[in-house]
Coordinates of C-alpha atoms in Angstrom, one line a residue:
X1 CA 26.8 -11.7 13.4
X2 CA 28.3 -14.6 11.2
X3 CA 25.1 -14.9 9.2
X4 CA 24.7 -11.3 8.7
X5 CA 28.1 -11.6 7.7
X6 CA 27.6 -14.4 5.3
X7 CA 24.6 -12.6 4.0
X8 CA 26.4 -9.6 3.1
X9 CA 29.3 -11.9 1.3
X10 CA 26.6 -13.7 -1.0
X11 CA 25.0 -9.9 -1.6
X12 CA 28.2 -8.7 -2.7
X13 CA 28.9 -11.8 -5.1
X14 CA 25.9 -11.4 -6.4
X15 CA 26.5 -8.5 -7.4
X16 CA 29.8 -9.0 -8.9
X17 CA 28.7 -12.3 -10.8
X18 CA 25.8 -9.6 -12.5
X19 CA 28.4 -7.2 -13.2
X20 CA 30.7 -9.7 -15.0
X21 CA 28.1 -11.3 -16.5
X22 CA 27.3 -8.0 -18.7
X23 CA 29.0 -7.3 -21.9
X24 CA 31.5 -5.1 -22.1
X25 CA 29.7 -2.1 -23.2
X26 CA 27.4 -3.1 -20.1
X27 CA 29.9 -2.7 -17.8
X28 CA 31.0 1.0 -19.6
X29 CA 27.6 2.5 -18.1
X30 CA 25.7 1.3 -21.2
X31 CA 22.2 0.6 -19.8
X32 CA 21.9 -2.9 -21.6
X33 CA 18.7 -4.3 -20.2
X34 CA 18.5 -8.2 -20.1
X35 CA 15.6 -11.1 -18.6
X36 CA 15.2 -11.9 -15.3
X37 CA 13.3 -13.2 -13.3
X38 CA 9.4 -11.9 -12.2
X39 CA 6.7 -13.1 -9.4
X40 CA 3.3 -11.9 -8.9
X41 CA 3.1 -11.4 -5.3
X42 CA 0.5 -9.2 -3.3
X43 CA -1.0 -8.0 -7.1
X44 CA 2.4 -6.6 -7.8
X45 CA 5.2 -7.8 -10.3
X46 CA 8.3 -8.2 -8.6
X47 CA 12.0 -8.8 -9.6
X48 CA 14.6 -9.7 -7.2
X49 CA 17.8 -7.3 -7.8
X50 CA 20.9 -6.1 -6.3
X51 CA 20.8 -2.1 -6.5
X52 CA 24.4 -1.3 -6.9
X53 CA 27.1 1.7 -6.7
X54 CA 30.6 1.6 -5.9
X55 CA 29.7 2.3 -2.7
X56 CA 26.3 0.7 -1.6
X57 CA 25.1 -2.9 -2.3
X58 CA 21.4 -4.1 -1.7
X59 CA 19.8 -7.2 -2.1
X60 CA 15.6 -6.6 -2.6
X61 CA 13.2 -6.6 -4.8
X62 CA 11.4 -3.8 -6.6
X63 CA 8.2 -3.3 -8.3
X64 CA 7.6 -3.1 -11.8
X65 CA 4.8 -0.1 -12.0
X66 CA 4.4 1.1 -15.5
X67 CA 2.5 4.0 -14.2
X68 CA 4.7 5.4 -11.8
X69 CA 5.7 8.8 -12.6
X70 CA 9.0 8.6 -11.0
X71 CA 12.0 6.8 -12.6
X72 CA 13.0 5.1 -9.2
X73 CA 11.8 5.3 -5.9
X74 CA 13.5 3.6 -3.2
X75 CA 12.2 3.5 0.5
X76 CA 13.0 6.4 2.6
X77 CA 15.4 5.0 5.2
X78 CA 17.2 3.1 2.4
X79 CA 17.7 5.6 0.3
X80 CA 19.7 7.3 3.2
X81 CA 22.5 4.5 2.9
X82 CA 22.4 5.2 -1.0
X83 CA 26.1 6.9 -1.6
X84 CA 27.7 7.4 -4.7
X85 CA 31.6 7.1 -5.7
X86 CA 33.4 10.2 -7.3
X87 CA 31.9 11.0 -10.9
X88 CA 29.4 8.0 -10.6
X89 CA 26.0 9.2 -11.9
X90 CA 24.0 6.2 -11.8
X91 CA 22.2 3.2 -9.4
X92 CA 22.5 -0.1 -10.9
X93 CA 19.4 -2.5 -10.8
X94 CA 21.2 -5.9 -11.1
X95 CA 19.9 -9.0 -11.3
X96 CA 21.5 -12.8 -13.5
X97 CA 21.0 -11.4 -16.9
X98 CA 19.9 -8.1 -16.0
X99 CA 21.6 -4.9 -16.3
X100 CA 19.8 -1.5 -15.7
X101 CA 21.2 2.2 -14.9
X102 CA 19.0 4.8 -13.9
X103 CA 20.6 8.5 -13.5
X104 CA 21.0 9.4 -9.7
X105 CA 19.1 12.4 -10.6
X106 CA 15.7 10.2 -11.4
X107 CA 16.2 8.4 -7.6
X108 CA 13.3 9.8 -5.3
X109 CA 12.6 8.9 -1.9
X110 CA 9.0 6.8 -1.7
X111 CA 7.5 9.4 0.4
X112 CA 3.5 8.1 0.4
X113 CA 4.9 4.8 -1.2
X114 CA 6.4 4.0 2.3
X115 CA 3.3 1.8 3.4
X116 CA 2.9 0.3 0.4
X117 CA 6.5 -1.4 0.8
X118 CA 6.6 -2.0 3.8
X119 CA 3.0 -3.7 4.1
X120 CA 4.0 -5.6 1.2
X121 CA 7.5 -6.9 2.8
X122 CA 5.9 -8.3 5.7
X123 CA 2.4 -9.3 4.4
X124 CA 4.5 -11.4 1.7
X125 CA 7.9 -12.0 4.0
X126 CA 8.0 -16.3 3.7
X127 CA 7.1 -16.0 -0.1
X128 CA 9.9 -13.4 -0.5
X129 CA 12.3 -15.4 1.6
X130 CA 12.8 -12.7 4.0
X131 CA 14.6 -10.2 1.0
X132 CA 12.4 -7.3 1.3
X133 CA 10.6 -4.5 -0.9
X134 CA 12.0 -1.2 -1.4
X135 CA 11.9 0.4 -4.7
X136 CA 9.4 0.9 -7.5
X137 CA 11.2 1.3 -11.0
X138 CA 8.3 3.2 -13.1
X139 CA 6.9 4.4 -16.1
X140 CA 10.2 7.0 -17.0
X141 CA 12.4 3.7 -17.0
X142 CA 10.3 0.9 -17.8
X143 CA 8.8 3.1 -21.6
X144 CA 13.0 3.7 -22.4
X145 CA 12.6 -0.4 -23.1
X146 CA 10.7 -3.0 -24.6
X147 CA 9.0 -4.3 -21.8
X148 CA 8.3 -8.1 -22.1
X149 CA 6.2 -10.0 -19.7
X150 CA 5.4 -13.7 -19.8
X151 CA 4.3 -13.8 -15.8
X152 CA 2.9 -17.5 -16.5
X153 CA 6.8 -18.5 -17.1
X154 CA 8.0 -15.9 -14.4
X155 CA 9.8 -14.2 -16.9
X156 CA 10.3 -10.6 -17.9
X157 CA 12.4 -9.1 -20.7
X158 CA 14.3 -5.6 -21.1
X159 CA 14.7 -4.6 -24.7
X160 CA 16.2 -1.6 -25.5
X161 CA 13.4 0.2 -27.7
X162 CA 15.3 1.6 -30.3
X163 CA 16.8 -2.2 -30.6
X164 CA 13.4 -4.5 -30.3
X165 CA 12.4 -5.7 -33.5
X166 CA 8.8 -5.7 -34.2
X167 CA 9.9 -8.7 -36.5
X168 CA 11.2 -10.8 -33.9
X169 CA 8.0 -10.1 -31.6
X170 CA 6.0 -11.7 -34.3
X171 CA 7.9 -15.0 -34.4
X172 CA 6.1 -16.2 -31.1
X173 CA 3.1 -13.2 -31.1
X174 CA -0.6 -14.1 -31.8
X175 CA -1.2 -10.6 -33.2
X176 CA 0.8 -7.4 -33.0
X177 CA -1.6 -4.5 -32.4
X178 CA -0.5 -1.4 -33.7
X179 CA -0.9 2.2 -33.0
X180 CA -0.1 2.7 -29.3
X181 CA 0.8 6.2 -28.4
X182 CA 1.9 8.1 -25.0
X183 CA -0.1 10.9 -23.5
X184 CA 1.8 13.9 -21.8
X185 CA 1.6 12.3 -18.7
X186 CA 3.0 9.3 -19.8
X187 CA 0.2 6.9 -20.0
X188 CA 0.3 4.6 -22.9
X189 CA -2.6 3.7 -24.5
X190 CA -3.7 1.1 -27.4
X191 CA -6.8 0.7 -29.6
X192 CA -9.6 -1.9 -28.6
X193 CA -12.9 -2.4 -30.6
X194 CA -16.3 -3.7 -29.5
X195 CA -18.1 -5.5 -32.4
X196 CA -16.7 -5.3 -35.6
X197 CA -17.1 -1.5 -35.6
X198 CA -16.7 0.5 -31.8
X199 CA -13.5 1.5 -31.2
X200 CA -12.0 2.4 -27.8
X201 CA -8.7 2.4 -26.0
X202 CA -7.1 0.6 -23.4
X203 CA -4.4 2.1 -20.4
X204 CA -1.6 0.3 -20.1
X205 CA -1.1 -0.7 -16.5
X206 CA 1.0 -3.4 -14.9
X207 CA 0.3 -3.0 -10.7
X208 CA -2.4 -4.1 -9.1
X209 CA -5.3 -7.6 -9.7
X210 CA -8.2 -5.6 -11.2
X211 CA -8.8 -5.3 -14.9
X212 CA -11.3 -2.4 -14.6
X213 CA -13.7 -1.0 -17.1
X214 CA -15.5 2.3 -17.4
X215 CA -18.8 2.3 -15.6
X216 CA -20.3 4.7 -17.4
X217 CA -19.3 3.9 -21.1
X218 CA -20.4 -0.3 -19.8
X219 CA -23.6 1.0 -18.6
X220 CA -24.1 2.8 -22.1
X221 CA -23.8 -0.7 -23.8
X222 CA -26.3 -2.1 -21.1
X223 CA -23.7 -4.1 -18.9
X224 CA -23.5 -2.4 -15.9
X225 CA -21.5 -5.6 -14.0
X226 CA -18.8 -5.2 -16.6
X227 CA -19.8 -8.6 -18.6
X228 CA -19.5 -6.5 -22.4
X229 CA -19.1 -9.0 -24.6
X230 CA -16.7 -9.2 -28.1
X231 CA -14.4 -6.4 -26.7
X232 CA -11.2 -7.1 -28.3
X233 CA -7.4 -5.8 -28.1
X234 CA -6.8 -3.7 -31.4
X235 CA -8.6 -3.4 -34.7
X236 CA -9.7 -5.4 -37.6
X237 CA -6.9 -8.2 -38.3
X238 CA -5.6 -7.7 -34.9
X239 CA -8.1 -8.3 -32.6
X240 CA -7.4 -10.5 -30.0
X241 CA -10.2 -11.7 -27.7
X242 CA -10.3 -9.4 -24.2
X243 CA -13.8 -10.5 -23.2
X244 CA -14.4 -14.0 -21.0
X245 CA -10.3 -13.5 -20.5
X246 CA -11.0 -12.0 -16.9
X247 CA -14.1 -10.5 -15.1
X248 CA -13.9 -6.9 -15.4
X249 CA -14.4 -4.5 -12.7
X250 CA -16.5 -1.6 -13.1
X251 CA -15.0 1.6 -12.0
X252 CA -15.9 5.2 -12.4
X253 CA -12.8 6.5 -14.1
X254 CA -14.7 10.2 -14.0
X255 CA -13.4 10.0 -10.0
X256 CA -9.8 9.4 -10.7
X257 CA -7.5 12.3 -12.5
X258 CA -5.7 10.1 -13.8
X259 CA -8.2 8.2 -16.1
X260 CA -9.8 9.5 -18.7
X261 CA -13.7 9.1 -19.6
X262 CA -13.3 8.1 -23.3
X263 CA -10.6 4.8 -22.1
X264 CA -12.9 1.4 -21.6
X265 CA -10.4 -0.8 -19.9
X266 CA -7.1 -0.6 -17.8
X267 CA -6.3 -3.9 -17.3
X268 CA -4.4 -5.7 -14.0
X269 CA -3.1 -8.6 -13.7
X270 CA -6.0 -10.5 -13.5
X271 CA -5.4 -10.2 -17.5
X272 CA -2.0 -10.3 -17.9
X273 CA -1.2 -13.4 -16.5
X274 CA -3.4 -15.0 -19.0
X275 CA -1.1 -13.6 -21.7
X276 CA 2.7 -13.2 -23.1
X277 CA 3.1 -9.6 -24.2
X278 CA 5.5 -7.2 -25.6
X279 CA 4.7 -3.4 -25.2
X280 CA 7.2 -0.6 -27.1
X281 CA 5.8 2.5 -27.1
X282 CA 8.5 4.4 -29.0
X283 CA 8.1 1.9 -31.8
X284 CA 4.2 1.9 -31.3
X285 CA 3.5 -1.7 -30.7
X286 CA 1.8 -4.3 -28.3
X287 CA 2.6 -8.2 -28.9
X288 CA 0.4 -10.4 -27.5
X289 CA -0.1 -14.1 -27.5
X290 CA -2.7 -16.0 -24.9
X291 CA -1.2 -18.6 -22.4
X292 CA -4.4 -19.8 -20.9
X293 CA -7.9 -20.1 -22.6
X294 CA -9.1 -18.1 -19.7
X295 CA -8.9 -16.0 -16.4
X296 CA -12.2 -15.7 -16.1
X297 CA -13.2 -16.2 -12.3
X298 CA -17.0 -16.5 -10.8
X299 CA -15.5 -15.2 -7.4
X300 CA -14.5 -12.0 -9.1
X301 CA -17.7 -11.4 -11.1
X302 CA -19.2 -11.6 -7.7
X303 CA -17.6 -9.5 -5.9
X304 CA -17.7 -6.7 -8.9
X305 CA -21.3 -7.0 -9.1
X306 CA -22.1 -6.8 -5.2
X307 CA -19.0 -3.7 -5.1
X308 CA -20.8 -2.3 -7.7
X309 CA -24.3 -2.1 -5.9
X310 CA -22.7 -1.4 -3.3
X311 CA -25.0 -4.4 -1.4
X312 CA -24.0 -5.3 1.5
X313 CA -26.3 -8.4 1.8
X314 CA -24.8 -9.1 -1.4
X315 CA -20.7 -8.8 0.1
X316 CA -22.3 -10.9 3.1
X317 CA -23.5 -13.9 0.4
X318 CA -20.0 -13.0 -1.5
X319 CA -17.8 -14.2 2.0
X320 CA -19.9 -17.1 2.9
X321 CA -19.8 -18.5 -0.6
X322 CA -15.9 -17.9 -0.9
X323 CA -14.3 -17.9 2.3
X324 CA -10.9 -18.2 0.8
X325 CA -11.3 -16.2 -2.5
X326 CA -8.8 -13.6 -3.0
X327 CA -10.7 -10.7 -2.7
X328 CA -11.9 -11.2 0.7
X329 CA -9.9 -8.9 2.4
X330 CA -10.8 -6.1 0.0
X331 CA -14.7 -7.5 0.0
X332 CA -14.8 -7.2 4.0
X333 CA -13.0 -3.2 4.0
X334 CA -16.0 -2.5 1.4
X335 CA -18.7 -3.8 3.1
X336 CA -17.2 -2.0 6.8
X337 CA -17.1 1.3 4.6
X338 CA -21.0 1.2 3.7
X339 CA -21.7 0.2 7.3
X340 CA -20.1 3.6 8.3
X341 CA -22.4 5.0 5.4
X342 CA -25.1 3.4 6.5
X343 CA -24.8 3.8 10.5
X344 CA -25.4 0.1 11.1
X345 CA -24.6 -1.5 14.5
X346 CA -21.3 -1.8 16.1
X347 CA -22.2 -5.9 15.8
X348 CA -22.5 -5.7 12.5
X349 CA -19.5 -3.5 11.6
X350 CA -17.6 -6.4 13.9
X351 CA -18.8 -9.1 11.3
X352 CA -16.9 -7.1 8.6
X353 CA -14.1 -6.4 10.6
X354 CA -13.9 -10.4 11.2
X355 CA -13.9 -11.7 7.5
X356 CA -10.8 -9.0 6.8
X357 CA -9.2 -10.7 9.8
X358 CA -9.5 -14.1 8.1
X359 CA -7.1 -13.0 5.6
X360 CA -4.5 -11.5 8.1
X361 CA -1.4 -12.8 9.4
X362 CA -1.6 -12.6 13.4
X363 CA 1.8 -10.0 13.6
X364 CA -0.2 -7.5 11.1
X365 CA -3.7 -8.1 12.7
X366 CA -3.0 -5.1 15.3
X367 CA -1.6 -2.7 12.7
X368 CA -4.6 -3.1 10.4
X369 CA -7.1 -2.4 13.1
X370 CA -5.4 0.5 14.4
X371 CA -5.1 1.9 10.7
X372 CA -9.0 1.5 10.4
X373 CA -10.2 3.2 13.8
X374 CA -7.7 5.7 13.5
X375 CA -9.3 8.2 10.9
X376 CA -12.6 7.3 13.5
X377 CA -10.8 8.8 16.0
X378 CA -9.3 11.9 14.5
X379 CA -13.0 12.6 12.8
X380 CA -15.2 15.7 13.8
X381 CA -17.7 13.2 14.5
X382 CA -15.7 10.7 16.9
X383 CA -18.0 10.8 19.8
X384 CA -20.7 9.1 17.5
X385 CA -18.7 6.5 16.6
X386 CA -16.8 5.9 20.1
X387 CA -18.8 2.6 20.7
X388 CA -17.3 1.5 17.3
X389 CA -13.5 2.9 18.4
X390 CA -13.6 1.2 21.3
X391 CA -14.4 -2.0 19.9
X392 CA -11.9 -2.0 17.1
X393 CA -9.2 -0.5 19.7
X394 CA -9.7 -3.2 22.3
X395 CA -9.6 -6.2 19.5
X396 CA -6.4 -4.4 18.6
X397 CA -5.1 -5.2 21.9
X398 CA -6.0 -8.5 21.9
X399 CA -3.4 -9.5 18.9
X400 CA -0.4 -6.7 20.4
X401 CA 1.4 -9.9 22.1
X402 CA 1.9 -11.4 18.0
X403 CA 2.3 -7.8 16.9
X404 CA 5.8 -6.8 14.7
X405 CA 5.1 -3.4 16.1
X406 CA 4.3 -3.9 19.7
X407 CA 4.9 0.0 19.7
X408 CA 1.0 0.3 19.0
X409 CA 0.1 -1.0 22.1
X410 CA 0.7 2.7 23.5
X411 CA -1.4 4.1 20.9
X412 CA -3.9 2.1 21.6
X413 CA -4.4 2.4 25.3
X414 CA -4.4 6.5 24.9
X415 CA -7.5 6.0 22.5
X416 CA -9.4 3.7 24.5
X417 CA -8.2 6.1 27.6
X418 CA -9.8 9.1 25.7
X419 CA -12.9 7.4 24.7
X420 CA -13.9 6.0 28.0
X421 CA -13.2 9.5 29.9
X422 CA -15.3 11.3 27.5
X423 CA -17.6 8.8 27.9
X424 CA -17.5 9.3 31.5
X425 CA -15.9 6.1 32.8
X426 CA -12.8 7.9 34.7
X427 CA -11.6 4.8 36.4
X428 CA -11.4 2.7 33.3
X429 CA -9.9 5.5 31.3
X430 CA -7.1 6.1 34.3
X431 CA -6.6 2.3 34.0
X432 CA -5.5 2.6 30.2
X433 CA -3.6 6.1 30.6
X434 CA -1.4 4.5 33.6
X435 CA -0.9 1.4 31.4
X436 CA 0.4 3.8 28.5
X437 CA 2.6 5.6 31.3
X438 CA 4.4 2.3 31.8
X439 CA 4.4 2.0 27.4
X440 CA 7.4 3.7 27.6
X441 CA 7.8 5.9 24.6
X442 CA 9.6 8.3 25.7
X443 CA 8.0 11.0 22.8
X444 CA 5.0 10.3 24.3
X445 CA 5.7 11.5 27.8
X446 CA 4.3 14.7 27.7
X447 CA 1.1 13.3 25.9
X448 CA 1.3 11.1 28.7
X449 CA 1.1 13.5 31.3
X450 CA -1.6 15.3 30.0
X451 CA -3.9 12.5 29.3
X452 CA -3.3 11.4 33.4
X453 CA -3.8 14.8 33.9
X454 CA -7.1 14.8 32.6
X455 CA -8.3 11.9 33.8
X456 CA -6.6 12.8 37.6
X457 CA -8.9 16.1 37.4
X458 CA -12.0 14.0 36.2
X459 CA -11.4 12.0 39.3
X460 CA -11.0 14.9 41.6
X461 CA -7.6 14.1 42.6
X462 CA -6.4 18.1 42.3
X463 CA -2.5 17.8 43.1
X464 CA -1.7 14.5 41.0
X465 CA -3.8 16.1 38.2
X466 CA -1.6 19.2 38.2
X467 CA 1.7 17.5 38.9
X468 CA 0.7 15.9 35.6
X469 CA -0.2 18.8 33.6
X470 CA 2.9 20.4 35.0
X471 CA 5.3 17.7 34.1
X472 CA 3.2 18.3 30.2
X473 CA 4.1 21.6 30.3
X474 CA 7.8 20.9 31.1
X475 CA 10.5 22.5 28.2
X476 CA 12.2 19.3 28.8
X477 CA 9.2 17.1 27.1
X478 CA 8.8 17.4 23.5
X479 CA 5.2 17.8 22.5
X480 CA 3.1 20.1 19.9
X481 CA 2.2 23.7 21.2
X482 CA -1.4 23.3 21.1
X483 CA -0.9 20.1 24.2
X484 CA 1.6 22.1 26.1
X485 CA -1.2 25.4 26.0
X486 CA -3.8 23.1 27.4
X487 CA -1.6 21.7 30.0
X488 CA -0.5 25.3 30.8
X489 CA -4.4 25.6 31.1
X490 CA -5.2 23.0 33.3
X491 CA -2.8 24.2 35.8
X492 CA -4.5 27.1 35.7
X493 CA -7.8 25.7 36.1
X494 CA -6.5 23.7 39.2
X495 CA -4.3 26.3 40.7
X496 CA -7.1 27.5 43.0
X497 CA -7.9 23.9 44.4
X498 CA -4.6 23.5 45.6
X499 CA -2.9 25.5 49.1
X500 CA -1.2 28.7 48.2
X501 CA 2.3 27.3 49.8
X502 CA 1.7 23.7 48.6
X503 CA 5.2 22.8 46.5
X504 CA 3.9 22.2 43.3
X505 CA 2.1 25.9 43.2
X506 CA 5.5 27.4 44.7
X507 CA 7.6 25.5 42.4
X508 CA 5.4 26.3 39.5
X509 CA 5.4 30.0 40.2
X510 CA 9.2 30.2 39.9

């Protein structure tokens, strides 16, 4: 209790040393901008802020995702505490030099975000110090300034863009490339050439590693790994070098609505951390000045190439040859998704399964496991794959102990309790269905029930199987109408096996 309460005293001087620290039109409900502070952690940039009202105070970091259609979005359960004081009409993102408002109006809830976060609070937990992820401030807020980003220094700039100078950008700037303009969606795009003569465009983009580059338009030049040489950021007197800066990634933007087929690059951060940049689209400009000769990493070209092949010899010669290269992870999720293409062997889908592991922190291994068998599970075509299931459901169980959501463990014996029932193996299947009995989620009662029910009538055992169903059935268990029908069923279907004036029947017929 003490520390929680001398956590919550630094948090709210924090946030009063931000808030005196701001001019006075700052503290008027100006939104003033300022520097602060930036990491790259999990292929994200990340500021650590207080977000403030008069009657709510958080200490967290938040995403900068230029992309982001939403001004702010704050993680679900958070958000709840959110309250406002009378009139107030604005959150305050806070931070030693930093002063941003954002209209209450423009705060959303994360809604399919809510993973992202919270993977990204505990994958990254010691580098963040324990002061956790839960907002993305996007592209509505982030365009409103001159965003600057020197992530070798750690450093990011707010500039209001009505205020940045183009002047004062070229002071430090290597070239200032011109011409940038906004589609209706908000992307904001600048001019690249190839040669002296192709033009093209880029995407701005700031989440995510990959610098990707259109498939199809690289192919056309006869570089179908992404290795297009002499591609530059803008035109004529501006170009500044893009190729040999980082290995580019070769996507097919044709697959994602939100890319368009005539764009040639969006970078990541693979590129941007090899650069100081300024971006203001209302005054039409990108600064940019390199920090580093070069990004450029064999691993990555690897990788791209064998992803692009979509080889999975080639992703097996890409893990032994860089065991601790970044993309491992990703490389391993790859290479398990063309097994399941491919139908190859349970052992082999186990070798992929084991490189992603490498890269896991014990407490998340469960989690990760269960989020990859569980679209096997709920698939038409489970009973193919059940062999697989099993064997990804059963390592799950052997990391639940190290777990931060030991919760799974009931998950996880159900599945392996359904899979070894179908597959005829009643005893072991009544094994993990007793084990989830004992689980003790109470939600999951009636779920519960049935599944012992089921695996009660496999084993003959008439009256335990319809107590079971009957307990499923019960008003006084929550559960969908579709598992309360077929418990309703199954007592039907055992009714006959069981003596007219036994209790269960009489009770039932009540």
């Amino acid at each position: 209790m003490k520390s929680n309460l001398l956590r919550s005293a630094a948090a709210l001087l924090f946030v009063f040393f931000a808030w005196s620290a701001q001019p006075a039109g700052a503290q008027d409900g100006v939104s003033s901008g300022g520097t602060a502070d930036a990491r790259v952690v999990g292929d994200h940039v990340l500021v650590r802020v207080v977000l403030s009202t008069e009657k709510f105070h958080k200490e967290t970091h938040l995403v900068l995702d230029y992309n982001d259609e939403q001004p702010l979005r704050i993680y679900n359960c958070i958000l709840g505490a959110v309250e406002y004081g009378e009139g107030e009409e604005t959150i305050k993102i806070l931070a030693d030099g930093l002063r941003i408002e954002v209209p209450k109006e423009g705060v959303q809830a994360s809604s399919e975000c809510t993973l992202f976060l919270k993977n990204l609070s505990g994958q990254y937990s010691v580098e963040l110090k324990d002061v956790d992820v839960s907002a993305i401030l996007g592209g509505p807020v982030l365009r409103e300034y001159a965003l600057g980003m020197n992530l070798a220094e750690g450093e990011v700039t707010f500039t209001p863009a009505a205020e940045a100078r183009v002047e004062d950008a070229m002071l430090w700037a290597q070239s200032i490339i011109t011409g940038l303009r906004t589609t209706d969606n908000g992307r904001v795009l600048a001019p690249l050439s190839i040669g002296e003569r192709d033009r093209s465009l880029m995407a701005f983009n700031t989440a995510g590693y990959h610098s990707y580059i259109n498939a199809a338009l690289a192919g056309g030049l006869g570089y179908p790994f992404g290795d297009v040489p002499d591609i530059a950021f803008g035109l004529g007197d501006q170009r500044v070098p893009l190729s040999g800066m980082a290995a580019l990634f070769p996507a097919d933007f044709s697959q994602d609505q939100a890319l368009a087929s005539d764009w040639l690059v969006v970078p990541g951060l693979s590129l941007w951390t090899a650069f100081r940049l300024e971006i203001n689209p209302l005054q039409g400009y990108l600064a940019l000045e390199p920090v580093v000769d070069t990004n450029f990493s064999e691993a990555d070209f690897e990788f791209y190439s064998a992803a692009v092949s979509r080889d999975r010899d080639a992703l097996r010669s890409y893990h032994k040859s860089n065991p601790d290269d970044r993309n491992v992870a990703e490389a391993a999720e790859l290479m398990f998704a063309l097994g399941l293409e491919e139908n190859v062997p349970v052992e082999e889908q186990l070798e992929a399964v084991n490189y992603r592991l490498s890269t896991t922190l014990d407490r998340m291994k469960s989690g990760w496991l269960k989020e990859t068998l569980e679209p096997l599970f709920l698939a038409q075509d489970r009973d193919e794959r059940s062999e697989l299931i099993v064997a990804l459901a059963e390592e799950a169980l052997e990391y639940i102990s190290r777990s931060d959501d030991p919760g799974l463990r009931q998950d996880l014996q159900l599945i392996l309790g359904d899979r070894y029932l179908q597959a005829g193996e009643a005893e072991q299947a009544w094994k993990y269905f007793l084990a989830a009995g004992f689980s003790g989620d109470p939600q999951k009662e009636s779920l519960v029930r049935h599944e012992l029910g089921r695996v009660y009538e496999a084993l003959g055992r008439h009256r335990r199987a319809y107590s079971n169903y009957q307990r499923a059935a019960s008003p006084l268990l929550e559960g969908p109408p579709n598992l309360k029908d077929s418990a309703r069923a199954g007592m039907e279907r055992l009714k006959p096996l069981l003596e007219e004036d036994d209790s269960l029947v009489v009770e039932a017929g009540r």
